[in-house]
Short mmCIF file of C-alpha atoms in Angstrom, two decimals:
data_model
loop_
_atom_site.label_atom_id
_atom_site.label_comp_id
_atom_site.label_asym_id
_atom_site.label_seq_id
_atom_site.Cartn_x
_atom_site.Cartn_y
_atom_site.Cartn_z
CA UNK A 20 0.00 0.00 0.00
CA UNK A 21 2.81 2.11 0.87
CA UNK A 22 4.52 1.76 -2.30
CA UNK A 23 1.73 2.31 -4.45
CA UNK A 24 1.13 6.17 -2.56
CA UNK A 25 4.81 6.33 -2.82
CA UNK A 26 4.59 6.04 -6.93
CA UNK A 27 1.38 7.92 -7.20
CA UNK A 28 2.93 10.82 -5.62
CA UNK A 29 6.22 9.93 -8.25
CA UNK A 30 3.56 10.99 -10.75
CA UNK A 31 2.38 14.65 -9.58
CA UNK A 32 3.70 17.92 -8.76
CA UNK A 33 6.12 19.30 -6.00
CA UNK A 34 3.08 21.05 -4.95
CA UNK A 35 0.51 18.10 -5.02
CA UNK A 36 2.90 15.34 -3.30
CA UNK A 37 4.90 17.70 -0.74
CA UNK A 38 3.82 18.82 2.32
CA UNK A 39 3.97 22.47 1.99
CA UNK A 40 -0.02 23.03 3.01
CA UNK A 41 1.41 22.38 6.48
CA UNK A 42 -1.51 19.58 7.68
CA UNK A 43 0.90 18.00 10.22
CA UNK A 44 1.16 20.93 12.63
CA UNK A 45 -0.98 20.52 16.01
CA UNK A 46 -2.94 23.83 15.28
CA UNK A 47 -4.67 21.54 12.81
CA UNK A 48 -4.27 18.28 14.61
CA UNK A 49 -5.85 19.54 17.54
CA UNK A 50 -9.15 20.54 14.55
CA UNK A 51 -9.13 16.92 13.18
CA UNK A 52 -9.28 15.77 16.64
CA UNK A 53 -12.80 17.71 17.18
CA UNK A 54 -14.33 17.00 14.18
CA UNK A 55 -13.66 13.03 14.96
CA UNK A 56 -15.58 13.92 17.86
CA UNK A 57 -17.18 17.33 18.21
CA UNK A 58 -19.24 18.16 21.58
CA UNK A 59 -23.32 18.51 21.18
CA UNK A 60 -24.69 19.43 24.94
CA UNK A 61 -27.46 16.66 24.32
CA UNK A 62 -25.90 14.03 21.39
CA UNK A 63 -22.22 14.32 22.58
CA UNK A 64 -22.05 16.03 25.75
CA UNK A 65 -18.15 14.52 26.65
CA UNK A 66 -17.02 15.69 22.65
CA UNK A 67 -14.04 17.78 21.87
CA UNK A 68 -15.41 21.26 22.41
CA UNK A 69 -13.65 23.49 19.73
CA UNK A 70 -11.64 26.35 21.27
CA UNK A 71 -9.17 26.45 18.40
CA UNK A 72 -11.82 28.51 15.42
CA UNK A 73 -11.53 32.40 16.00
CA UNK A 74 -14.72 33.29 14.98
CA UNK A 75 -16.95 35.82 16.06
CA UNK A 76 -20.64 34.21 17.01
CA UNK A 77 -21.35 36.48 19.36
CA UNK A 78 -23.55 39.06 17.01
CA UNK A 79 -25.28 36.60 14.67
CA UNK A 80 -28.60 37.80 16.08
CA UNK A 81 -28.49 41.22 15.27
CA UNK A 82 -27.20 40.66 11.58
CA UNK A 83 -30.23 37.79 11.23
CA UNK A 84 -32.78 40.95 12.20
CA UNK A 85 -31.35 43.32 9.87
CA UNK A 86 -31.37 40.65 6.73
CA UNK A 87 -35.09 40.38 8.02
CA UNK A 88 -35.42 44.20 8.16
CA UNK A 89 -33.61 44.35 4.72
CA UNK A 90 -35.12 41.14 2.71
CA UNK A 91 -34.09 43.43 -0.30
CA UNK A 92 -30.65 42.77 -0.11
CA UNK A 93 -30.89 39.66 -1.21
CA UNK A 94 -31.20 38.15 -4.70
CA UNK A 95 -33.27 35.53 -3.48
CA UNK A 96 -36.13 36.72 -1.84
CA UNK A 97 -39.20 38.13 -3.34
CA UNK A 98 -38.07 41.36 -2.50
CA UNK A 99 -34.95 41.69 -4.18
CA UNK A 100 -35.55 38.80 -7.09
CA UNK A 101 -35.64 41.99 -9.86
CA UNK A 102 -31.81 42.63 -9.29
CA UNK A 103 -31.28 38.92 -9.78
CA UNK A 104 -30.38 39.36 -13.47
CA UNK A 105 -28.00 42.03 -13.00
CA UNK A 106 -26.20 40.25 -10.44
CA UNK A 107 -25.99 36.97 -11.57
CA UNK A 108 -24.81 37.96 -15.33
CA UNK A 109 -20.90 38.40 -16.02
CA UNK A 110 -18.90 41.05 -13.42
CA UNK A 111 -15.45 41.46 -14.13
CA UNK A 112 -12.41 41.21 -11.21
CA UNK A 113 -12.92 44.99 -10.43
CA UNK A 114 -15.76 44.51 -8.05
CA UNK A 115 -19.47 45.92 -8.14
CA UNK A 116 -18.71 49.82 -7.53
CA UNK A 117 -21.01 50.09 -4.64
CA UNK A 118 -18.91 46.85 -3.37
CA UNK A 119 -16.13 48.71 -3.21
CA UNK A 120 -17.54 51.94 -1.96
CA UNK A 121 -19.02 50.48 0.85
CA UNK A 122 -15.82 48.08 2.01
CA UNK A 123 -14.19 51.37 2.21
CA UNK A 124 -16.33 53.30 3.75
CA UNK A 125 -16.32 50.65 6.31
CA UNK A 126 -12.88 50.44 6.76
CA UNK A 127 -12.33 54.20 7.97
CA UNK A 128 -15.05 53.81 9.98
CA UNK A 129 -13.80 51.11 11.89
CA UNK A 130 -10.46 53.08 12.16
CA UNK A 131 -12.27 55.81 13.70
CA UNK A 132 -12.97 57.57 10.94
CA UNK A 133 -9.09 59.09 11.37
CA UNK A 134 -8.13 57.92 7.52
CA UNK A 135 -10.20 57.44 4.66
CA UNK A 136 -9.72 54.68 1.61
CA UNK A 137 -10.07 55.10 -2.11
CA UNK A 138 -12.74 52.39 -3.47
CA UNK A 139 -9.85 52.13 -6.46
CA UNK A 140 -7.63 50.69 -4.63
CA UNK A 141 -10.00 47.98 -2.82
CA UNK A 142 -8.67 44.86 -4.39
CA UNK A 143 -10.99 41.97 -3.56
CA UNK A 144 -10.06 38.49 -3.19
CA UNK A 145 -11.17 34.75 -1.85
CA UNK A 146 -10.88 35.75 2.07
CA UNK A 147 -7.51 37.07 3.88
CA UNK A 148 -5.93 33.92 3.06
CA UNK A 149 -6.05 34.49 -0.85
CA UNK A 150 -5.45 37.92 -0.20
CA UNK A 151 -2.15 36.88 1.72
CA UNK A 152 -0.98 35.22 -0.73
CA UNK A 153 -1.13 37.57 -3.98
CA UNK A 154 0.37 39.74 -2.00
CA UNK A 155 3.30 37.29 -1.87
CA UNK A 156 3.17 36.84 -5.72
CA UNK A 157 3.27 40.46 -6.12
CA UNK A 158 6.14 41.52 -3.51
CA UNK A 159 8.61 38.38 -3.92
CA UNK A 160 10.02 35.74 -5.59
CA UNK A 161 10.67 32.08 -4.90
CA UNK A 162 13.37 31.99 -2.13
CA UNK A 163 12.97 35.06 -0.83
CA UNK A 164 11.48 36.10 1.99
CA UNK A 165 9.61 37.70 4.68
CA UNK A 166 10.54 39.03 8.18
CA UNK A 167 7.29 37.78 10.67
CA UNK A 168 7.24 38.40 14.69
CA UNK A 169 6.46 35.51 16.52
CA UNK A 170 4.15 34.18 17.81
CA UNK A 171 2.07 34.64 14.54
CA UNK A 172 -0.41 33.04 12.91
CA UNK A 173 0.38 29.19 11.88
CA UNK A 174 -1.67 29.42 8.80
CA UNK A 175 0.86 32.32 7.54
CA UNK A 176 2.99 29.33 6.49
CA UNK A 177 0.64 27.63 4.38
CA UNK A 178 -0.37 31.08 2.92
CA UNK A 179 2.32 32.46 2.36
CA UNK A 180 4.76 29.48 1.71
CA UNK A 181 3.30 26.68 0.14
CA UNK A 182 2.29 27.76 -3.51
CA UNK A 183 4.62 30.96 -4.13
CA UNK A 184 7.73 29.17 -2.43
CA UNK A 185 8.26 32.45 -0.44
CA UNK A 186 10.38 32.02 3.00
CA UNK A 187 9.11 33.16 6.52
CA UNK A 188 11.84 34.16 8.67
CA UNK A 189 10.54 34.33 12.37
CA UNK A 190 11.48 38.02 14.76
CA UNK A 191 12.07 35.97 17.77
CA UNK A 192 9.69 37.88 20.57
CA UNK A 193 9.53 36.86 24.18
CA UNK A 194 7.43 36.45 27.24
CA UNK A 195 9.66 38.36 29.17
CA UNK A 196 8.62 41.89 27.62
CA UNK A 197 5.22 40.77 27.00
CA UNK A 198 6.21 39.64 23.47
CA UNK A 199 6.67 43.01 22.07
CA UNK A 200 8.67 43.72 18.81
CA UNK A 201 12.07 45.24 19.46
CA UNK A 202 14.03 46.88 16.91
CA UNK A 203 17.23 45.12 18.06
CA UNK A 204 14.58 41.85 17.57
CA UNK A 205 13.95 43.49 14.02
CA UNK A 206 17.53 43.88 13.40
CA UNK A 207 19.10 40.58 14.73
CA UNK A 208 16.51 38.71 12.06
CA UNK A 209 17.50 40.58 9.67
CA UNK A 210 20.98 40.26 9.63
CA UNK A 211 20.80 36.78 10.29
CA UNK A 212 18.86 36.47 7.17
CA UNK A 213 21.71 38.43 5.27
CA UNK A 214 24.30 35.60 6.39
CA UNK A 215 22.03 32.78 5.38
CA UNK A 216 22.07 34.67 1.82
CA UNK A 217 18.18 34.58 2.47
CA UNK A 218 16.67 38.25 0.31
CA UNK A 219 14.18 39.71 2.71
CA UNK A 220 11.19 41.20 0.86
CA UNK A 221 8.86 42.58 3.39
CA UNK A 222 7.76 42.51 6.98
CA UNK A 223 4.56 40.68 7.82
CA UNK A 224 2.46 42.25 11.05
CA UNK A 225 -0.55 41.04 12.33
CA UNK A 226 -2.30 44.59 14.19
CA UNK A 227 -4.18 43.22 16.61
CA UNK A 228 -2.12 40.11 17.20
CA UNK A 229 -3.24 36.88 16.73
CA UNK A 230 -2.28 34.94 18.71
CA UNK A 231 -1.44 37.72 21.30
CA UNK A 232 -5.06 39.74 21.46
CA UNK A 233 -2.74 42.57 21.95
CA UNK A 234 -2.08 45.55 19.35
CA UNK A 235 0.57 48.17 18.08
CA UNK A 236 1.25 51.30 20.37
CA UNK A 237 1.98 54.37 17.96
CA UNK A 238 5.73 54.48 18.36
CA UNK A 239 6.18 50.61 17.72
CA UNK A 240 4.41 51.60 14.24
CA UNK A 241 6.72 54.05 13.58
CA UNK A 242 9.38 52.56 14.53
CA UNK A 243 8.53 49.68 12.18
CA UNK A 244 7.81 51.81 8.92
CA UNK A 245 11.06 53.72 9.84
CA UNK A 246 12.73 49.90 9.59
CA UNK A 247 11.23 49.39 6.49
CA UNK A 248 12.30 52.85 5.01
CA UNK A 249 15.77 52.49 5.86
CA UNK A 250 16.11 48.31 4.47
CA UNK A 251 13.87 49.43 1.89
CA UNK A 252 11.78 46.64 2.11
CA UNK A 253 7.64 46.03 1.94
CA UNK A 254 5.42 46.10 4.90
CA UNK A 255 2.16 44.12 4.62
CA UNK A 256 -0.12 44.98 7.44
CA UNK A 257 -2.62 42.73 8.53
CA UNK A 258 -5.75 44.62 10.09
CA UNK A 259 -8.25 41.92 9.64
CA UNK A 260 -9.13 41.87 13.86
CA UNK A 261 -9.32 45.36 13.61
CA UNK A 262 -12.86 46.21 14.91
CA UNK A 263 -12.86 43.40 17.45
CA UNK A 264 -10.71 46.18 19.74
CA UNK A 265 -13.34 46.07 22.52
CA UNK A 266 -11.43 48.24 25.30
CA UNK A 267 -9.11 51.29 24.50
CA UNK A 268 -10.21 51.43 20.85
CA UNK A 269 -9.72 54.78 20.51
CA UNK A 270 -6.54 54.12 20.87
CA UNK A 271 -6.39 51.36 18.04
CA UNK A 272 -3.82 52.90 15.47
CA UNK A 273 -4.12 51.63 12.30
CA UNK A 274 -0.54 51.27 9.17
CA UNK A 275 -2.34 53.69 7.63
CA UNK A 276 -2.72 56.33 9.69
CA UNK A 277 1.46 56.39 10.56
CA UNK A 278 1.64 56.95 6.38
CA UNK A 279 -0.62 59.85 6.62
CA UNK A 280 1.63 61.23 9.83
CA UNK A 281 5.22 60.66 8.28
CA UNK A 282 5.70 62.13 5.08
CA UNK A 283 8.93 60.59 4.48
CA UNK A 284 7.69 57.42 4.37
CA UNK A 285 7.59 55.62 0.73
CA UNK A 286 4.26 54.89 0.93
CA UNK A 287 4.56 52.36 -2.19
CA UNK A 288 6.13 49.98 0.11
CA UNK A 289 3.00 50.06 2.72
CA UNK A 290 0.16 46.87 1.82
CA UNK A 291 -3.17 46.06 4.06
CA UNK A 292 -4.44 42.72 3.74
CA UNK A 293 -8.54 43.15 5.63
CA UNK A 294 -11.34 40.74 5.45
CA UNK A 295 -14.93 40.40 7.33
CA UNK A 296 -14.08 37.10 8.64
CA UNK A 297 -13.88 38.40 11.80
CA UNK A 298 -14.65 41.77 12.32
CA UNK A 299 -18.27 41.39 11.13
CA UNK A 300 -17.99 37.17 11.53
CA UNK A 301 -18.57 36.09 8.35
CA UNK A 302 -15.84 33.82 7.32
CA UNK A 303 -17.86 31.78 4.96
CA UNK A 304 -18.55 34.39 2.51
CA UNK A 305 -14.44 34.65 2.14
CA UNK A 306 -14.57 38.13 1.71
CA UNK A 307 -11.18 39.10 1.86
CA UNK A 308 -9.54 42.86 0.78
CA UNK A 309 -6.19 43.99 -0.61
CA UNK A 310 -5.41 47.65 -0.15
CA UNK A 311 -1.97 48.78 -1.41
CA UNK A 312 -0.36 52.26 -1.86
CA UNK A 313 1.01 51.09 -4.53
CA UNK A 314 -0.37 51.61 -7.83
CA UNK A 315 1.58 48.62 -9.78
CA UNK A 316 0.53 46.09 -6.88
CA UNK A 317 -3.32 47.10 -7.05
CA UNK A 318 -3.01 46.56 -10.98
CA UNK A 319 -1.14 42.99 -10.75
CA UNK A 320 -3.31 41.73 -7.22
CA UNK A 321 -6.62 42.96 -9.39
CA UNK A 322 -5.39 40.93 -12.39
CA UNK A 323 -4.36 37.97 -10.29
CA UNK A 324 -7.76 38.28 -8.58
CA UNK A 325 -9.53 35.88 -11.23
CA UNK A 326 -8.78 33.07 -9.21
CA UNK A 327 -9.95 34.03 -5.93
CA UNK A 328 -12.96 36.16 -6.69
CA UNK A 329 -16.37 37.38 -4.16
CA UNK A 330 -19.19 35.99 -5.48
CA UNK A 331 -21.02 39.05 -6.99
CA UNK A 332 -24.59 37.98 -4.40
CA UNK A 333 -22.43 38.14 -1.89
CA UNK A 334 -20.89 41.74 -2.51
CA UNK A 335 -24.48 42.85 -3.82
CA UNK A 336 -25.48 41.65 0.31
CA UNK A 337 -22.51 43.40 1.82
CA UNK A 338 -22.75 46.83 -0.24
CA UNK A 339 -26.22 46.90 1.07
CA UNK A 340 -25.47 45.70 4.48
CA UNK A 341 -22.14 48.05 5.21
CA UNK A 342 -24.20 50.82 3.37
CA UNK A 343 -26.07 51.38 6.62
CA UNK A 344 -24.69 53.81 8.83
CA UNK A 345 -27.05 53.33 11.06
CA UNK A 346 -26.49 49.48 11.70
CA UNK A 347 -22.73 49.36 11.21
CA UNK A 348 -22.53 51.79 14.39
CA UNK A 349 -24.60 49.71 16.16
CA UNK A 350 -22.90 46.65 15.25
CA UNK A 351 -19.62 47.85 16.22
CA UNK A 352 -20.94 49.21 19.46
CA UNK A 353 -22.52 45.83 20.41
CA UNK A 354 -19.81 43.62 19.21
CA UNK A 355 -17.46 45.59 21.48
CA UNK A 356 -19.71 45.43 24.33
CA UNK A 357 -20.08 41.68 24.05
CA UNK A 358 -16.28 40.60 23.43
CA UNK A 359 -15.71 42.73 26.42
CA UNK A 360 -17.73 40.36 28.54
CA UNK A 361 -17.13 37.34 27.50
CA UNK A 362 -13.41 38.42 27.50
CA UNK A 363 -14.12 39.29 31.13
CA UNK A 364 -15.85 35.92 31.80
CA UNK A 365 -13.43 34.06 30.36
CA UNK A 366 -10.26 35.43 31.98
CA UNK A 367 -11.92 35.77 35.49
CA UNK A 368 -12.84 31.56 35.23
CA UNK A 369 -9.43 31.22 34.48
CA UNK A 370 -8.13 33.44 37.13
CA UNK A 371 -10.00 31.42 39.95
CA UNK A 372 -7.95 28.17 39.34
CA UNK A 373 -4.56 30.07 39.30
CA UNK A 374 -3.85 30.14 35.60
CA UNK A 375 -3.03 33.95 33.86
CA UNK A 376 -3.34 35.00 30.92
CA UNK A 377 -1.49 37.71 28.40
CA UNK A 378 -3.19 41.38 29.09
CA UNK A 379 -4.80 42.06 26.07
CA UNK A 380 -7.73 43.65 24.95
CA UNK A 381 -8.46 42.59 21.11
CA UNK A 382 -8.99 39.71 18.66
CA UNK A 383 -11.32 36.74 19.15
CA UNK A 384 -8.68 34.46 21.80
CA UNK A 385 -6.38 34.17 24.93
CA UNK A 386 -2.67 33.86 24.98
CA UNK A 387 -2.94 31.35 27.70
CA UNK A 388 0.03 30.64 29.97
CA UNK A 389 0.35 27.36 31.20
CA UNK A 390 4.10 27.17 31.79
CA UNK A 391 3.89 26.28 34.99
CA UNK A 392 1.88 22.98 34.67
CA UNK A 393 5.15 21.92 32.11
CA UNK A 394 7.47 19.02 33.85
CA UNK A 395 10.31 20.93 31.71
CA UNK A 396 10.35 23.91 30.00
CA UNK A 397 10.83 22.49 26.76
CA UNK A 398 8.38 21.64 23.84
CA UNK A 399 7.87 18.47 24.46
CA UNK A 400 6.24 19.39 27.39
CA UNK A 401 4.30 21.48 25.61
CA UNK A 402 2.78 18.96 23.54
CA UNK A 403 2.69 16.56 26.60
CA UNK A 404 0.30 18.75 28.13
CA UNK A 405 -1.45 19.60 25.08
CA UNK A 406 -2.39 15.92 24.34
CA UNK A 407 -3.80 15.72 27.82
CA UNK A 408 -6.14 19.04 27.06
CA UNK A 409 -6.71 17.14 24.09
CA UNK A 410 -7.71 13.42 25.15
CA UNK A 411 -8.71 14.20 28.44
CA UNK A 412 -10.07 17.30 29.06
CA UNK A 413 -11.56 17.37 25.60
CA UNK A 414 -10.87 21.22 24.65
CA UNK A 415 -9.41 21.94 21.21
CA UNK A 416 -6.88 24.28 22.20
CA UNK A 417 -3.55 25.71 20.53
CA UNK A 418 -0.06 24.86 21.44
CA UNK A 419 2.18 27.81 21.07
CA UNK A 420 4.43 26.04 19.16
CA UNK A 421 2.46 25.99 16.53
CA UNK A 422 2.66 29.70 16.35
CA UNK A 423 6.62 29.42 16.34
CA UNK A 424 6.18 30.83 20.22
CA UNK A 425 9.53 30.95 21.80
CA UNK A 426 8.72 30.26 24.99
CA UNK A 427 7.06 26.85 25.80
CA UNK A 428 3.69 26.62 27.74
CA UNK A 429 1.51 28.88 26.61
CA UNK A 430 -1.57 28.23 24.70
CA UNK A 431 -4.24 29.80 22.45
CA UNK A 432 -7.99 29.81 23.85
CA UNK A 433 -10.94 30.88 21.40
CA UNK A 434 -13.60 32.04 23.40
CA UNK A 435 -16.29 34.01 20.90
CA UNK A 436 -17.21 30.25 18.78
CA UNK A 437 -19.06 29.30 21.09
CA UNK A 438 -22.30 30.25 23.10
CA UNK A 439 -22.32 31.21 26.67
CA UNK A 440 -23.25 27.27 28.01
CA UNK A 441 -20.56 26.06 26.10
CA UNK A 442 -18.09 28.52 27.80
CA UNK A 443 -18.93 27.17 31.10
CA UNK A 444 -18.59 23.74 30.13
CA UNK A 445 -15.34 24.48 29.17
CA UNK A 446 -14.60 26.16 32.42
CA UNK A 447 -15.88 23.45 34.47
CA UNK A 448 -13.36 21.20 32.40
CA UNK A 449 -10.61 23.58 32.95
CA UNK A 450 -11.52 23.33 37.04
CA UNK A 451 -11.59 19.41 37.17
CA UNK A 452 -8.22 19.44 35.13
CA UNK A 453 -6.87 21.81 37.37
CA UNK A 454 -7.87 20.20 40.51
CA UNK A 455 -6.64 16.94 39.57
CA UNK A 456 -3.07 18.46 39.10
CA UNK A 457 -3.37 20.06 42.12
CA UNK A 458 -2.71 22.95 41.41
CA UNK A 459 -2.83 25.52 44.21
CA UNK A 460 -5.30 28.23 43.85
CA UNK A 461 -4.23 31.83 43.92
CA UNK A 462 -5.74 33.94 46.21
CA UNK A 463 -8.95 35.55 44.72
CA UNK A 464 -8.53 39.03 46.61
CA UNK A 465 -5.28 39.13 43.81
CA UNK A 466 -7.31 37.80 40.89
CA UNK A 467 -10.62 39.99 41.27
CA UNK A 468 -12.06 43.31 42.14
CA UNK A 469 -15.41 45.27 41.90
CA UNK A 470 -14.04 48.20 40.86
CA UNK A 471 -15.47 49.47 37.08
CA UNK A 472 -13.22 48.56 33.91
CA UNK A 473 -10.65 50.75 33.09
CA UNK A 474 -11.99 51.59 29.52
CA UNK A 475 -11.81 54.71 27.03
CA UNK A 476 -14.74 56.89 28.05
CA UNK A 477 -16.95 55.79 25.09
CA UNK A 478 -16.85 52.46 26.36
CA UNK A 479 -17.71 52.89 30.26
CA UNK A 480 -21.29 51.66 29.75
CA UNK A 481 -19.58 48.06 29.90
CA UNK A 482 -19.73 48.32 33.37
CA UNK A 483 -23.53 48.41 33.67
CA UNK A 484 -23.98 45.03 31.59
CA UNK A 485 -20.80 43.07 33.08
CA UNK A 486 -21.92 42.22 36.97
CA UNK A 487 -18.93 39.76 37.47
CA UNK A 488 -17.11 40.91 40.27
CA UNK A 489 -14.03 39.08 38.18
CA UNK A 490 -10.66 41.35 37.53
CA UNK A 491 -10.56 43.45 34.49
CA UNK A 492 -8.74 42.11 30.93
CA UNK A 493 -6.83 45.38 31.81
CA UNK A 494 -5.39 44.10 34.68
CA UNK A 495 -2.00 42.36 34.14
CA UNK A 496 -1.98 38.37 34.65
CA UNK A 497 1.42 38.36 32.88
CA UNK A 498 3.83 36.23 35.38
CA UNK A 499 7.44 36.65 35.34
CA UNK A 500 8.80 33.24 33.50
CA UNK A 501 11.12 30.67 35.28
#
C-alpha cells in the first residue's frame, strides 16, 4: 500500500505530493481531533469542544434581524428577485462599484474615521488567506522572503509558503517583555537572514495580534515603517481583527494612519491585507480585501484576482449591508460590548484556578500561559500537556508552538465560537483538570475586584452590563517566567 502512494505521488507535482499546506502541525491536529468527535450538549455532551476557530458568534442575532429588516438585499427573496439578473450575469475582477464603496467606507469607519480609503484601490479576493498570498506573488520571488514576529499566525505558512515558495523568517519575541517587537529583535533577524544569503522582501504584522489579542502602540508603528524605510523593504499589514478592539479602541492605530503622519515614508512599500471574517464574523462568505499604496501592486493583485474572486450575491449583500450607517454603528458598538464580557468571563474563570493569561484587549482568543503545569520547559512538554487538554479534558486548544512561540507553555484559547453554556462547560473542564493536578489556587482578593473597567470613556457603559465581580482584561496576569 505504501509503495503504491509512494509512486502515485512519483507521478504529480512538488506542490501536489509535498507537504507544503502544512496539515501536520498541532494547530490543525488539535481541529481533526474535534471534528472526529465534536461536543453537542445533548448528542455528545463529553465531545471535543472546539476552542481552536476564532470566529466571532457572538452578534449573529443582530445581523439575522437586519437581513429580516432588509429582505431586499438579497437576490433571493421576493423582494430583491428583480436585481437577480444584473447580479448573476458576467462582473469582471474589479468589483461591483457600490462593493467597493461600501468596504471602504467601512474600513475608515472602523479606524475611527481618522483615515479614509479610495474604493480604487480595494482589491478583492477569496478571504484574507487568498489575499495573503497575492500579496506574496506580487512583492517576492521564490526563495525570498519575509521578516514575521512571533508568535504569529500558523496558517501564515501555508499562505504564504506553500504555492509561491516564499520564505518566513521568524522576529524571535519573548514572554519576558510581553512579546513586544524590538528593533534590536527586528535587526538581529534581519541580519541573520543576510548571512544565510536569504533576500528579505517585506515585513509581515498582524495589528491586533493573533495569537497575542494585543495591538501596536503608535511608536512601535513608527518605529517599524522607519525599519522598512531604511532596508527598503515592503510592509504588509494585517488589520483583519481590527474592529474586534473592545477596550481602549480609541486608541487602536491603524498602518495607515502612521503613512498619513510621516511624510517621508515611501508609501509604495506600505500593503493592508482586511477581510470580514472576523470583524463582522462572516468567514464563509471569504470576503477578503487587498489595499496597497502602490499603484503597480493594485493593478497585478486585481489581475491575479480571477482566481480568488467574491461571489457578486455576496458583494451585492454586503454593499447593502455596510451601506447602513445606522447598523454598522450599532454593530460595532454591540460587538465591542459583548467581546468585552465574554473576555471578562473568560479570563476571570481562568483566574479562579490560578492560571493567567497575556493582558490584552483585542482579537477573538487568549494567549494562555500554562508554563507552569510543564514538567520541563521544553516543547515536548508542551505537547505533553497539550495531548492531555486534548484526550482528556476534551478542549481543542492551541499549542504555542504551533505559532513558532519561543517560549514553551503557553496556549491559544478561542472564546467568541461558542455560546455562553458552552463557555462554562469548558470552564468546568478547565476546574476538574486543574484540581486533579493540584494545582494551588491563587488567592482571589489578587485575581478579582469590583471596581469598574478601566476603559476609554466611550466604552464605560460596559460596566452596567458586566456584573462579574471578576478582575478586568486590563489588569496584568502576565507572570514573570522561570
Amino acid at each position: 500500500m505504501e509503495s503504491m502512494l509512494r509512486k502515485q505521488k512519483e507521478m504529480l507535482s512538488k506542490i501536489a505530493s509535498g507537504n507544503g499546506h502544512g496539515e501536520n502541525s498541532p494547530y490543525f491536529d488539535g481541529w481533526k481531533a474535534y471534528e472526529t468527535d465534536p461536543y453537542h450538549p445533548t448528542k455528545n455532551p463529553n465531545g471535543v469542544i472546539q476552542m481552536g476557530l476564532a470566529e466571532n458568534q457572538l452578534c449573529f442575532d443582530l445581523v439575522q434581524q437586519w437581513l429580516l429588516n432588509n429582505p431586499e438585499a438579497s437576490i433571493c427573496t421576493a423582494e430583491g428577485v428583480n436585481d437577480f439578473r444584473n447580479i448573476a450575469i458576467f462582473q469582471d475582477y474589479h468589483g461591483l462599484p457600490e462593493f467597493r464603496n461600501a468596504v471602504a467606507k467601512f474600513m475608515g469607519k472602523v479606524r475611527g474615521n481618522r483615515v479614509k480609503y479610495d474604493p480604487d484601490r480595494i482589491v478583492m479576493s477569496g478571504g484574507a488567506t487568498g489575499a495573503h498570498e497575492t500579496v506574496a506573488f506580487c512583492l517576492a520571488d521564490p526563495g525570498e522572503a519575509f521578516l514575521v514576529p512571533t508568535p504569529y499566525y500558523p496558517g501564515f505558512d501555508r499562505d504564504l509558503r506553500w504555492r509561491t515558495g516564499v520564505q518566513l523568517v521568524p522576529v524571535e519575541c519573548y514572554s519576558s517583555n510581553n512579546f513586544e517587537i524590538t528593533r534590536e529583535a527586528m535587526e538581529a533577524a534581519y541580519q541573520k537572514a543576510q548571512e544565510d544569503n536569504i533576500t528579505i522582501k517585506g515585513l509581515l504584522l498582524t495589528n491586533p495580534s493573533n495569537p497575542l489579542g494585543t495591538y501596536l502602540h503608535r511608536e512601535t508603528l513608527r518605529s517599524l515603517v522607519n525599519f522598512i524605510n531604511e532596508k527598503n523593504i515592503h510592509l504588509v499589514c494585517d488589520e483583519i481583527y481590527a474592529a474586534t478592539v473592545f477596550s481602549g479602541q480609541r486608541d487602536f492605530i491603524s498602518i495607515s494612519e502612521i503613512i498619513e503622519e510621516d511624510t517621508a515614508c515611501n508609501r509604495n512599500l506600505i500593503h493592508l491585507v482586511y477581510s470580514l471574517s472576523k470583524d463582522m464574523g462572516f468567514p464563509g462568505f471569504r470576503v477578503g480585501i487587498i489595499y496597497s499604496y502602490n499603484d503597480t501592486v493594485v493593478s497585478c493583485a486585481r489581475r491575479m484576482s480571477s482566481f480568488g474572486l467574491v461571489s457578486s450575491q455576496t458583494q451585492h449583500l454586503i454593499a447593502s449591508m455596510l451601506s447602513d450607517d445606522e447598523f454598522v454603528d450599532g454593530f460595532l458598538m454591540e460587538s465591542a460590548k459583548r467581546l468585552a464580557k465574554r473576555h471578562r468571563a473568560f479570563t476571570c474563570g481562568l483566574s479562579q484556578v490560578g492560571i493567567g493569561c497575556l493582558k490584552s484587549n483585542a482579537g477573538l482568543f487568549l494567549w494562555m500561559d500554562l508554563h507552569h503545569l510543564l514538567k520541563e520547559q521544553t516543547y515536548e512538554a508542551e505537547m505533553k500537556l497539550w495531548k492531555v487538554i486534548i484526550d482528556e479534558v476534551k478542549l481543542n486548544v492551541s499549542p504555542g508552538s504551533s505559532f513558532h512561540c519561543p517560549n514553551p507553555g503557553w496556549f491559544r484559547v478561542c472564546f467568541a465560537n461558542m455560546d455562553k453554556e458552552t463557555m462554562e462547560v469548558a470552564l468546568s473542564r478547565i476546574r476538574s483538570f486543574m484540581r486533579k493536578n493540584k494545582e494551588p489556587k491563587l488567592p482571589v482578593k489578587k485575581l478579582c475586584w469590583t471596581k469598574s473597567l478601566r476603559l476609554s470613556t466611550s466604552f464605560k457603559r460596559l460596566d452596567d452590563i458586566i456584573s462579574s465581580p471578576c478582575m478586568s482584561p486590563q489588569s496584568p496576569l502576565v507572570r514573570a517566567r522561570t
